[in-house]
Amino acid sequence: MSAAMEILPQDRLFVLTGAGISAESGIPTFRGQDGLWEGHRIEDVATPRAFALDPQLVWRFYSMRRAHALKCKPNPAHVALAQLEEKLGERMLVCTQNVDSLHELAGSKCVIHMHGELFKSRCSNARCATKPFDDVKTYQNRSDIPACTRCGALIRPHICWFGEIPFRMDEILDHLQRCTVFLTVGTSGVVQPAASFVEVARQIGARTCYVGPENPANAGAFDEVVLGPAGERIPEMLRSLIKPA
Ligand code: OAD
């Protein structure tokens, strides 16, 4: 097991996950291929402006992702993290940039989706008090897209788009500032603020480790980089921590 990932009874573990942890479940990463969907750059579909201009295009994109994600299952990396949470309880948090539900399907309970959740929708009017709600439906046509029952604005995906502030940042920073071990899995280390979390963890003296098949852009900030697919490396690294006592 890696030195950074030895977990002692007083340790608090913060796990940051990105698209790479779901790659072996069949969910494509963002920067892995050409980053295009039907000829559109993802950055041109995942913005409030794109939704204002063409809500049908944006909903077709997220409907496609919903339909695909429904068929995907957690892989051994999600499962190993869920088993570790059974041991560590509230001493462990998974903060994910992913919008899929694979951590929860694997059994993780303490999960923060900083970039939102694919299977939730909300009112697109920021001043409307309607709360995000569970929604697995797909919307292909403009006329399919529901309107908010309170204010009449269009319903949008509950996703943090480019130019928007990630969710639950206060809670995230609170956990981050108290962690003693910081593990990042499968993220390219280019999207802020998540890419800077390792710096916060280092400043407070946490041990830091990255797991993925290639160095992330911020590899130099980690004490240790473990190269390889998460579905193999994470169970290997955590085996001694999650085996029955
Ligand atoms: P990226 O697509 O940028 O990076 C995926 C990372 O996963 C890369 O570093 C790969 O090396 C790694 N990877 C690939 N296969 C892997 C495997 N089997 N095991 C482990 N790692 C693997 O995805 P993110 O960094 O998550 O934001 O992207 C961050 C954010 O950018 C996303 O949440 C999304 C996107 O724009 C929003 O939608 C707001």
PDB file of C-alpha atoms and ligand atoms in Angstrom:
ATOM      1  CA  MET A   1       0.000   0.000   0.000  1.00  0.00           C
ATOM      2  CA  SER A   2       1.203   3.533  -0.697  1.00  0.00           C
ATOM      3  CA  ALA A   3       2.589   5.504   2.254  1.00  0.00           C
ATOM      4  CA  ALA A   4       0.206   8.411   1.632  1.00  0.00           C
ATOM      5  CA  MET A   5      -2.776   6.083   1.907  1.00  0.00           C
ATOM      6  CA  GLU A   6      -2.030   4.565   5.290  1.00  0.00           C
ATOM      7  CA  ILE A   7      -5.077   5.550   7.306  1.00  0.00           C
ATOM      8  CA  LEU A   8      -4.735   5.745  11.069  1.00  0.00           C
ATOM      9  CA  PRO A   9      -7.622   5.932  13.589  1.00  0.00           C
ATOM     10  CA  GLN A  10      -7.308   9.729  13.919  1.00  0.00           C
ATOM     11  CA  ASP A  11      -7.137  10.390  10.162  1.00  0.00           C
ATOM     12  CA  ARG A  12      -9.838  12.171   8.162  1.00  0.00           C
ATOM     13  CA  LEU A  13     -10.001  11.282   4.461  1.00  0.00           C
ATOM     14  CA  PHE A  14     -11.131  13.630   1.693  1.00  0.00           C
ATOM     15  CA  VAL A  15     -11.603  11.898  -1.679  1.00  0.00           C
ATOM     16  CA  LEU A  16     -11.969  14.013  -4.821  1.00  0.00           C
ATOM     17  CA  THR A  17     -13.155  12.081  -7.864  1.00  0.00           C
ATOM     18  CA  GLY A  18     -13.418  13.040 -11.528  1.00  0.00           C
ATOM     19  CA  ALA A  19     -14.615  11.536 -14.776  1.00  0.00           C
ATOM     20  CA  GLY A  20     -11.806   8.951 -14.758  1.00  0.00           C
ATOM     21  CA  ILE A  21     -13.327   6.961 -11.892  1.00  0.00           C
ATOM     22  CA  SER A  22     -16.427   6.306 -14.016  1.00  0.00           C
ATOM     23  CA  ALA A  23     -14.488   5.567 -17.238  1.00  0.00           C
ATOM     24  CA  GLU A  24     -14.356   1.816 -16.553  1.00  0.00           C
ATOM     25  CA  SER A  25     -18.144   1.897 -15.977  1.00  0.00           C
ATOM     26  CA  GLY A  26     -18.532   3.076 -19.574  1.00  0.00           C
ATOM     27  CA  ILE A  27     -19.104   6.805 -19.004  1.00  0.00           C
ATOM     28  CA  PRO A  28     -16.784   8.737 -21.340  1.00  0.00           C
ATOM     29  CA  THR A  29     -14.388  11.289 -19.804  1.00  0.00           C
ATOM     30  CA  PHE A  30     -14.590  14.924 -20.950  1.00  0.00           C
ATOM     31  CA  ARG A  31     -11.118  15.431 -22.340  1.00  0.00           C
ATOM     32  CA  GLY A  32     -10.463  11.820 -23.353  1.00  0.00           C
ATOM     33  CA  GLN A  33     -11.820  11.909 -26.894  1.00  0.00           C
ATOM     34  CA  ASP A  34     -12.356  14.897 -29.128  1.00  0.00           C
ATOM     35  CA  GLY A  35     -14.539  16.581 -26.510  1.00  0.00           C
ATOM     36  CA  LEU A  36     -17.292  17.066 -29.063  1.00  0.00           C
ATOM     37  CA  TRP A  37     -20.957  16.116 -29.022  1.00  0.00           C
ATOM     38  CA  GLU A  38     -22.680  16.209 -32.424  1.00  0.00           C
ATOM     39  CA  GLY A  39     -20.081  18.755 -33.551  1.00  0.00           C
ATOM     40  CA  HIS A  40     -20.573  21.042 -30.542  1.00  0.00           C
ATOM     41  CA  ARG A  41     -17.810  21.677 -28.014  1.00  0.00           C
ATOM     42  CA  ILE A  42     -19.010  20.588 -24.538  1.00  0.00           C
ATOM     43  CA  GLU A  43     -18.229  24.110 -23.329  1.00  0.00           C
ATOM     44  CA  ASP A  44     -20.747  25.427 -25.887  1.00  0.00           C
ATOM     45  CA  VAL A  45     -23.541  23.172 -24.624  1.00  0.00           C
ATOM     46  CA  ALA A  46     -22.924  23.324 -20.880  1.00  0.00           C
ATOM     47  CA  THR A  47     -23.514  27.044 -20.250  1.00  0.00           C
ATOM     48  CA  PRO A  48     -26.434  29.214 -19.099  1.00  0.00           C
ATOM     49  CA  ARG A  49     -26.110  31.132 -22.403  1.00  0.00           C
ATOM     50  CA  ALA A  50     -26.477  27.935 -24.448  1.00  0.00           C
ATOM     51  CA  PHE A  51     -29.643  27.088 -22.497  1.00  0.00           C
ATOM     52  CA  ALA A  52     -31.072  30.579 -23.030  1.00  0.00           C
ATOM     53  CA  LEU A  53     -30.363  30.376 -26.775  1.00  0.00           C
ATOM     54  CA  ASP A  54     -31.355  26.777 -27.429  1.00  0.00           C
ATOM     55  CA  PRO A  55     -32.873  24.841 -24.492  1.00  0.00           C
ATOM     56  CA  GLN A  56     -33.811  21.969 -26.791  1.00  0.00           C
ATOM     57  CA  LEU A  57     -30.161  21.419 -27.819  1.00  0.00           C
ATOM     58  CA  VAL A  58     -29.014  21.486 -24.194  1.00  0.00           C
ATOM     59  CA  TRP A  59     -31.759  19.117 -23.052  1.00  0.00           C
ATOM     60  CA  ARG A  60     -30.997  16.712 -25.922  1.00  0.00           C
ATOM     61  CA  PHE A  61     -27.391  16.581 -24.697  1.00  0.00           C
ATOM     62  CA  TYR A  62     -28.348  15.875 -21.071  1.00  0.00           C
ATOM     63  CA  SER A  63     -31.131  13.484 -22.150  1.00  0.00           C
ATOM     64  CA  MET A  64     -28.542  11.482 -24.065  1.00  0.00           C
ATOM     65  CA  ARG A  65     -26.298  11.437 -20.993  1.00  0.00           C
ATOM     66  CA  ARG A  66     -29.214  10.398 -18.751  1.00  0.00           C
ATOM     67  CA  ALA A  67     -30.178   7.534 -21.065  1.00  0.00           C
ATOM     68  CA  HIS A  68     -26.564   6.331 -21.217  1.00  0.00           C
ATOM     69  CA  ALA A  69     -25.809   6.685 -17.488  1.00  0.00           C
ATOM     70  CA  LEU A  70     -28.914   4.657 -16.583  1.00  0.00           C
ATOM     71  CA  LYS A  71     -27.230   1.633 -18.196  1.00  0.00           C
ATOM     72  CA  CYS A  72     -23.904   2.023 -16.314  1.00  0.00           C
ATOM     73  CA  LYS A  73     -22.925   0.271 -13.110  1.00  0.00           C
ATOM     74  CA  PRO A  74     -20.366   1.081 -10.413  1.00  0.00           C
ATOM     75  CA  ASN A  75     -16.912  -0.441 -10.964  1.00  0.00           C
ATOM     76  CA  PRO A  76     -14.488  -1.846  -8.351  1.00  0.00           C
ATOM     77  CA  ALA A  77     -13.123   1.654  -7.578  1.00  0.00           C
ATOM     78  CA  HIS A  78     -16.570   2.975  -6.573  1.00  0.00           C
ATOM     79  CA  VAL A  79     -17.196  -0.209  -4.573  1.00  0.00           C
ATOM     80  CA  ALA A  80     -13.859  -0.064  -2.708  1.00  0.00           C
ATOM     81  CA  LEU A  81     -14.479   3.564  -1.711  1.00  0.00           C
ATOM     82  CA  ALA A  82     -17.969   2.668  -0.440  1.00  0.00           C
ATOM     83  CA  GLN A  83     -16.493  -0.212   1.586  1.00  0.00           C
ATOM     84  CA  LEU A  84     -13.889   2.122   3.053  1.00  0.00           C
ATOM     85  CA  GLU A  85     -16.650   4.513   4.127  1.00  0.00           C
ATOM     86  CA  GLU A  86     -18.255   1.633   6.021  1.00  0.00           C
ATOM     87  CA  LYS A  87     -15.051   1.491   8.091  1.00  0.00           C
ATOM     88  CA  LEU A  88     -14.325   5.198   8.442  1.00  0.00           C
ATOM     89  CA  GLY A  89     -17.882   6.553   8.731  1.00  0.00           C
ATOM     90  CA  GLU A  90     -18.002  10.320   9.074  1.00  0.00           C
ATOM     91  CA  ARG A  91     -14.195  10.502   8.903  1.00  0.00           C
ATOM     92  CA  MET A  92     -14.503  10.127   5.124  1.00  0.00           C
ATOM     93  CA  LEU A  93     -16.093  12.282   2.427  1.00  0.00           C
ATOM     94  CA  VAL A  94     -16.352  11.711  -1.320  1.00  0.00           C
ATOM     95  CA  CYS A  95     -16.484  15.005  -3.191  1.00  0.00           C
ATOM     96  CA  THR A  96     -17.158  14.247  -6.838  1.00  0.00           C
ATOM     97  CA  GLN A  97     -17.060  16.387  -9.955  1.00  0.00           C
ATOM     98  CA  ASN A  98     -19.154  13.694 -11.613  1.00  0.00           C
ATOM     99  CA  VAL A  99     -22.859  14.077 -12.151  1.00  0.00           C
ATOM    100  CA  ASP A 100     -23.550  10.338 -12.368  1.00  0.00           C
ATOM    101  CA  SER A 101     -24.868   8.385  -9.346  1.00  0.00           C
ATOM    102  CA  LEU A 102     -22.283   5.589  -9.358  1.00  0.00           C
ATOM    103  CA  HIS A 103     -20.804   6.406  -5.929  1.00  0.00           C
ATOM    104  CA  GLU A 104     -24.275   6.178  -4.368  1.00  0.00           C
ATOM    105  CA  LEU A 105     -25.134   3.025  -6.338  1.00  0.00           C
ATOM    106  CA  ALA A 106     -21.951   1.447  -4.938  1.00  0.00           C
ATOM    107  CA  GLY A 107     -23.150   2.290  -1.415  1.00  0.00           C
ATOM    108  CA  SER A 108     -21.372   5.560  -0.561  1.00  0.00           C
ATOM    109  CA  LYS A 109     -23.545   7.733   1.679  1.00  0.00           C
ATOM    110  CA  CYS A 110     -21.439  10.801   2.311  1.00  0.00           C
ATOM    111  CA  VAL A 111     -21.119  12.198  -1.233  1.00  0.00           C
ATOM    112  CA  ILE A 112     -21.083  15.815  -2.385  1.00  0.00           C
ATOM    113  CA  HIS A 113     -21.763  16.434  -6.090  1.00  0.00           C
ATOM    114  CA  MET A 114     -20.018  19.756  -6.586  1.00  0.00           C
ATOM    115  CA  HIS A 115     -20.984  19.911 -10.277  1.00  0.00           C
ATOM    116  CA  GLY A 116     -24.571  18.798  -9.770  1.00  0.00           C
ATOM    117  CA  GLU A 117     -26.548  15.639 -10.450  1.00  0.00           C
ATOM    118  CA  LEU A 118     -27.611  14.266 -13.804  1.00  0.00           C
ATOM    119  CA  PHE A 119     -30.826  12.802 -12.405  1.00  0.00           C
ATOM    120  CA  LYS A 120     -32.070  16.058 -10.905  1.00  0.00           C
ATOM    121  CA  SER A 121     -33.672  19.078 -12.568  1.00  0.00           C
ATOM    122  CA  ARG A 122     -34.541  22.526 -11.282  1.00  0.00           C
ATOM    123  CA  CYS A 123     -36.160  25.806 -12.295  1.00  0.00           C
ATOM    124  CA  SER A 124     -33.938  27.883 -14.597  1.00  0.00           C
ATOM    125  CA  ASN A 125     -35.014  31.090 -12.840  1.00  0.00           C
ATOM    126  CA  ALA A 126     -32.308  31.724 -10.223  1.00  0.00           C
ATOM    127  CA  ARG A 127     -34.744  33.822  -8.158  1.00  0.00           C
ATOM    128  CA  CYS A 128     -37.370  31.070  -7.984  1.00  0.00           C
ATOM    129  CA  ALA A 129     -37.519  29.195  -4.670  1.00  0.00           C
ATOM    130  CA  THR A 130     -38.454  25.843  -6.236  1.00  0.00           C
ATOM    131  CA  LYS A 131     -36.029  23.167  -5.047  1.00  0.00           C
ATOM    132  CA  PRO A 132     -34.163  20.722  -7.346  1.00  0.00           C
ATOM    133  CA  PHE A 133     -36.169  17.514  -7.814  1.00  0.00           C
ATOM    134  CA  ASP A 134     -35.448  13.940  -8.926  1.00  0.00           C
ATOM    135  CA  ASP A 135     -35.937  13.577 -12.686  1.00  0.00           C
ATOM    136  CA  VAL A 136     -34.941  10.661 -14.913  1.00  0.00           C
ATOM    137  CA  LYS A 137     -36.986  11.824 -17.907  1.00  0.00           C
ATOM    138  CA  THR A 138     -35.535  12.727 -21.282  1.00  0.00           C
ATOM    139  CA  TYR A 139     -36.647  15.758 -23.290  1.00  0.00           C
ATOM    140  CA  GLN A 140     -36.069  15.755 -27.047  1.00  0.00           C
ATOM    141  CA  ASN A 141     -38.331  18.564 -28.234  1.00  0.00           C
ATOM    142  CA  ARG A 142     -38.869  22.129 -27.066  1.00  0.00           C
ATOM    143  CA  SER A 143     -42.492  21.293 -26.290  1.00  0.00           C
ATOM    144  CA  ASP A 144     -41.425  18.391 -24.019  1.00  0.00           C
ATOM    145  CA  ILE A 145     -39.479  20.651 -21.639  1.00  0.00           C
ATOM    146  CA  PRO A 146     -41.608  21.296 -18.554  1.00  0.00           C
ATOM    147  CA  ALA A 147     -42.187  24.749 -17.089  1.00  0.00           C
ATOM    148  CA  CYS A 148     -41.811  25.513 -13.383  1.00  0.00           C
ATOM    149  CA  THR A 149     -45.176  25.173 -11.649  1.00  0.00           C
ATOM    150  CA  ARG A 150     -44.373  28.163  -9.437  1.00  0.00           C
ATOM    151  CA  CYS A 151     -42.938  30.767 -11.840  1.00  0.00           C
ATOM    152  CA  GLY A 152     -43.373  29.361 -15.360  1.00  0.00           C
ATOM    153  CA  ALA A 153     -39.676  29.434 -16.317  1.00  0.00           C
ATOM    154  CA  LEU A 154     -38.248  26.426 -18.143  1.00  0.00           C
ATOM    155  CA  ILE A 155     -36.910  23.488 -16.142  1.00  0.00           C
ATOM    156  CA  ARG A 156     -33.155  22.933 -16.602  1.00  0.00           C
ATOM    157  CA  PRO A 157     -30.697  20.179 -15.632  1.00  0.00           C
ATOM    158  CA  HIS A 158     -29.343  20.505 -12.053  1.00  0.00           C
ATOM    159  CA  ILE A 159     -25.785  20.834 -13.318  1.00  0.00           C
ATOM    160  CA  CYS A 160     -23.070  23.403 -12.612  1.00  0.00           C
ATOM    161  CA  TRP A 161     -22.412  24.877 -16.032  1.00  0.00           C
ATOM    162  CA  PHE A 162     -19.346  26.804 -17.149  1.00  0.00           C
ATOM    163  CA  GLY A 163     -19.460  30.239 -15.536  1.00  0.00           C
ATOM    164  CA  GLU A 164     -21.529  29.010 -12.556  1.00  0.00           C
ATOM    165  CA  ILE A 165     -20.401  28.425  -8.981  1.00  0.00           C
ATOM    166  CA  PRO A 166     -20.082  24.789  -7.858  1.00  0.00           C
ATOM    167  CA  PHE A 167     -22.558  23.536  -5.258  1.00  0.00           C
ATOM    168  CA  ARG A 168     -21.993  23.166  -1.506  1.00  0.00           C
ATOM    169  CA  MET A 169     -18.601  24.898  -1.506  1.00  0.00           C
ATOM    170  CA  ASP A 170     -18.882  25.863   2.197  1.00  0.00           C
ATOM    171  CA  GLU A 171     -19.315  22.230   3.231  1.00  0.00           C
ATOM    172  CA  ILE A 172     -16.540  21.142   0.870  1.00  0.00           C
ATOM    173  CA  LEU A 173     -14.061  23.660   2.264  1.00  0.00           C
ATOM    174  CA  ASP A 174     -15.013  22.733   5.812  1.00  0.00           C
ATOM    175  CA  HIS A 175     -14.207  19.050   5.140  1.00  0.00           C
ATOM    176  CA  LEU A 176     -11.092  19.947   3.153  1.00  0.00           C
ATOM    177  CA  GLN A 177      -9.662  22.102   5.917  1.00  0.00           C
ATOM    178  CA  ARG A 178     -10.040  19.258   8.406  1.00  0.00           C
ATOM    179  CA  CYS A 179      -8.650  16.382   6.307  1.00  0.00           C
ATOM    180  CA  THR A 180      -5.371  14.639   7.084  1.00  0.00           C
ATOM    181  CA  VAL A 181      -5.345  12.437   3.969  1.00  0.00           C
ATOM    182  CA  PHE A 182      -6.350  13.737   0.524  1.00  0.00           C
ATOM    183  CA  LEU A 183      -6.928  11.252  -2.299  1.00  0.00           C
ATOM    184  CA  THR A 184      -7.773  12.324  -5.856  1.00  0.00           C
ATOM    185  CA  VAL A 185      -8.962   9.826  -8.469  1.00  0.00           C
ATOM    186  CA  GLY A 186      -9.308  10.289 -12.234  1.00  0.00           C
ATOM    187  CA  THR A 187      -9.391  14.017 -12.867  1.00  0.00           C
ATOM    188  CA  SER A 188      -7.249  15.980 -15.312  1.00  0.00           C
ATOM    189  CA  GLY A 189      -6.546  18.719 -12.747  1.00  0.00           C
ATOM    190  CA  VAL A 190      -7.445  21.603 -15.036  1.00  0.00           C
ATOM    191  CA  VAL A 191     -10.946  22.630 -13.897  1.00  0.00           C
ATOM    192  CA  GLN A 192     -11.125  25.035 -10.963  1.00  0.00           C
ATOM    193  CA  PRO A 193     -11.818  25.168  -8.095  1.00  0.00           C
ATOM    194  CA  ALA A 194     -11.386  21.376  -7.744  1.00  0.00           C
ATOM    195  CA  ALA A 195      -7.885  21.477  -9.248  1.00  0.00           C
ATOM    196  CA  SER A 196      -6.716  23.636  -6.321  1.00  0.00           C
ATOM    197  CA  PHE A 197      -8.095  21.463  -3.511  1.00  0.00           C
ATOM    198  CA  VAL A 198      -4.794  19.592  -3.303  1.00  0.00           C
ATOM    199  CA  GLU A 199      -3.026  22.896  -2.533  1.00  0.00           C
ATOM    200  CA  VAL A 200      -5.404  23.542   0.361  1.00  0.00           C
ATOM    201  CA  ALA A 201      -4.811  20.013   1.663  1.00  0.00           C
ATOM    202  CA  ARG A 202      -1.028  20.434   1.412  1.00  0.00           C
ATOM    203  CA  GLN A 203      -1.108  23.739   3.265  1.00  0.00           C
ATOM    204  CA  ILE A 204      -2.731  22.084   6.265  1.00  0.00           C
ATOM    205  CA  GLY A 205      -0.236  19.214   6.168  1.00  0.00           C
ATOM    206  CA  ALA A 206      -2.449  16.449   4.741  1.00  0.00           C
ATOM    207  CA  ARG A 207      -0.826  13.533   2.905  1.00  0.00           C
ATOM    208  CA  THR A 208      -1.802  13.732  -0.759  1.00  0.00           C
ATOM    209  CA  CYS A 209      -2.117  11.038  -3.404  1.00  0.00           C
ATOM    210  CA  TYR A 210      -3.369  10.913  -7.021  1.00  0.00           C
ATOM    211  CA  VAL A 211      -4.603   7.779  -8.819  1.00  0.00           C
ATOM    212  CA  GLY A 212      -5.124   7.584 -12.586  1.00  0.00           C
ATOM    213  CA  PRO A 213      -3.502   6.284 -15.761  1.00  0.00           C
ATOM    214  CA  GLU A 214      -1.533   9.463 -16.464  1.00  0.00           C
ATOM    215  CA  ASN A 215      -0.172  12.442 -14.571  1.00  0.00           C
ATOM    216  CA  PRO A 216      -2.798  15.168 -14.055  1.00  0.00           C
ATOM    217  CA  ALA A 217      -1.878  18.790 -14.883  1.00  0.00           C
ATOM    218  CA  ASN A 218      -1.289  19.433 -11.152  1.00  0.00           C
ATOM    219  CA  ALA A 219       0.722  16.233 -10.537  1.00  0.00           C
ATOM    220  CA  GLY A 220       3.560  18.187  -8.896  1.00  0.00           C
ATOM    221  CA  ALA A 221       1.285  19.143  -5.996  1.00  0.00           C
ATOM    222  CA  PHE A 222       0.813  15.511  -4.842  1.00  0.00           C
ATOM    223  CA  ASP A 223       3.129  13.613  -2.468  1.00  0.00           C
ATOM    224  CA  GLU A 224       2.488  10.516  -4.504  1.00  0.00           C
ATOM    225  CA  VAL A 225       1.063   9.644  -7.942  1.00  0.00           C
ATOM    226  CA  VAL A 226      -0.098   6.036  -8.437  1.00  0.00           C
ATOM    227  CA  LEU A 227      -0.406   5.352 -12.159  1.00  0.00           C
ATOM    228  CA  GLY A 228      -3.040   2.953 -13.485  1.00  0.00           C
ATOM    229  CA  PRO A 229      -6.796   2.541 -13.955  1.00  0.00           C
ATOM    230  CA  ALA A 230      -8.829   3.341 -10.853  1.00  0.00           C
ATOM    231  CA  GLY A 231     -10.791   0.076 -11.077  1.00  0.00           C
ATOM    232  CA  GLU A 232      -7.538  -1.798 -10.433  1.00  0.00           C
ATOM    233  CA  ARG A 233      -5.425   0.596  -8.361  1.00  0.00           C
ATOM    234  CA  ILE A 234      -8.049   1.744  -5.841  1.00  0.00           C
ATOM    235  CA  PRO A 235      -9.097  -1.750  -4.659  1.00  0.00           C
ATOM    236  CA  GLU A 236      -5.398  -2.743  -4.497  1.00  0.00           C
ATOM    237  CA  MET A 237      -4.482   0.306  -2.434  1.00  0.00           C
ATOM    238  CA  LEU A 238      -7.442   0.008  -0.082  1.00  0.00           C
ATOM    239  CA  ARG A 239      -7.463  -3.790   0.280  1.00  0.00           C
ATOM    240  CA  SER A 240      -5.742  -3.844   3.660  1.00  0.00           C
ATOM    241  CA  LEU A 241      -8.017  -1.043   4.919  1.00  0.00           C
ATOM    242  CA  ILE A 242     -11.325  -2.609   3.880  1.00  0.00           C
ATOM    243  CA  LYS A 243     -10.725  -6.313   4.574  1.00  0.00           C
ATOM    244  CA  PRO A 244     -12.730  -7.628   7.548  1.00  0.00           C
ATOM    245  CA  ALA A 245     -10.848  -7.066  10.835  1.00  0.00           C
TER     246      ALA A 245
HETATM  247  P1  OAD B   1     -11.405  14.962 -17.646  1.00  0.00           P
HETATM  248  O1  OAD B   1     -12.045  14.320 -18.822  1.00  0.00           O
HETATM  249  O2  OAD B   1     -10.818  16.316 -17.815  1.00  0.00           O
HETATM  250  O3  OAD B   1     -10.243  14.028 -17.102  1.00  0.00           O
HETATM  251  C1  OAD B   1     -10.445  12.657 -16.896  1.00  0.00           C
HETATM  252  C2  OAD B   1      -9.226  12.114 -16.218  1.00  0.00           C
HETATM  253  O4  OAD B   1      -9.486  10.751 -15.935  1.00  0.00           O
HETATM  254  C3  OAD B   1      -7.944  12.169 -17.047  1.00  0.00           C
HETATM  255  O5  OAD B   1      -6.910  12.729 -16.281  1.00  0.00           O
HETATM  256  C4  OAD B   1      -7.643  10.704 -17.359  1.00  0.00           C
HETATM  257  O6  OAD B   1      -6.252  10.410 -17.339  1.00  0.00           O
HETATM  258  C5  OAD B   1      -8.318  10.013 -16.195  1.00  0.00           C
HETATM  259  N1  OAD B   1      -8.726   8.634 -16.471  1.00  0.00           N
HETATM  260  C6  OAD B   1      -9.099   8.061 -17.638  1.00  0.00           C
HETATM  261  N2  OAD B   1      -9.392   6.769 -17.463  1.00  0.00           N
HETATM  262  C7  OAD B   1      -9.226   6.510 -16.134  1.00  0.00           C
HETATM  263  C8  OAD B   1      -9.371   5.351 -15.318  1.00  0.00           C
HETATM  264  N3  OAD B   1      -9.748   4.175 -15.830  1.00  0.00           N
HETATM  265  N4  OAD B   1      -9.095   5.464 -14.004  1.00  0.00           N
HETATM  266  C9  OAD B   1      -8.710   6.646 -13.473  1.00  0.00           C
HETATM  267  N5  OAD B   1      -8.552   7.753 -14.194  1.00  0.00           N
HETATM  268  C10 OAD B   1      -8.813   7.708 -15.504  1.00  0.00           C
HETATM  269  O7  OAD B   1     -12.475  14.937 -16.471  1.00  0.00           O
HETATM  270  P2  OAD B   1     -12.529  15.784 -15.127  1.00  0.00           P
HETATM  271  O8  OAD B   1     -11.170  16.151 -14.676  1.00  0.00           O
HETATM  272  O9  OAD B   1     -13.409  15.061 -14.192  1.00  0.00           O
HETATM  273  O10 OAD B   1     -17.332  19.929 -15.365  1.00  0.00           O
HETATM  274  O11 OAD B   1     -13.256  17.071 -15.633  1.00  0.00           O
HETATM  275  C11 OAD B   1     -13.544  18.066 -14.685  1.00  0.00           C
HETATM  276  C12 OAD B   1     -14.773  18.818 -15.108  1.00  0.00           C
HETATM  277  O12 OAD B   1     -14.609  19.296 -16.433  1.00  0.00           O
HETATM  278  C13 OAD B   1     -16.016  17.959 -15.202  1.00  0.00           C
HETATM  279  O13 OAD B   1     -16.659  17.755 -13.966  1.00  0.00           O
HETATM  280  C14 OAD B   1     -16.879  18.783 -16.087  1.00  0.00           C
HETATM  281  C15 OAD B   1     -15.852  19.151 -17.144  1.00  0.00           C
HETATM  282  O14 OAD B   1     -16.076  20.301 -17.777  1.00  0.00           O
HETATM  283  C16 OAD B   1     -18.579  20.360 -15.512  1.00  0.00           C
HETATM  284  O15 OAD B   1     -19.383  19.785 -16.211  1.00  0.00           O
HETATM  285  C17 OAD B   1     -18.896  21.581 -14.732  1.00  0.00           C
END
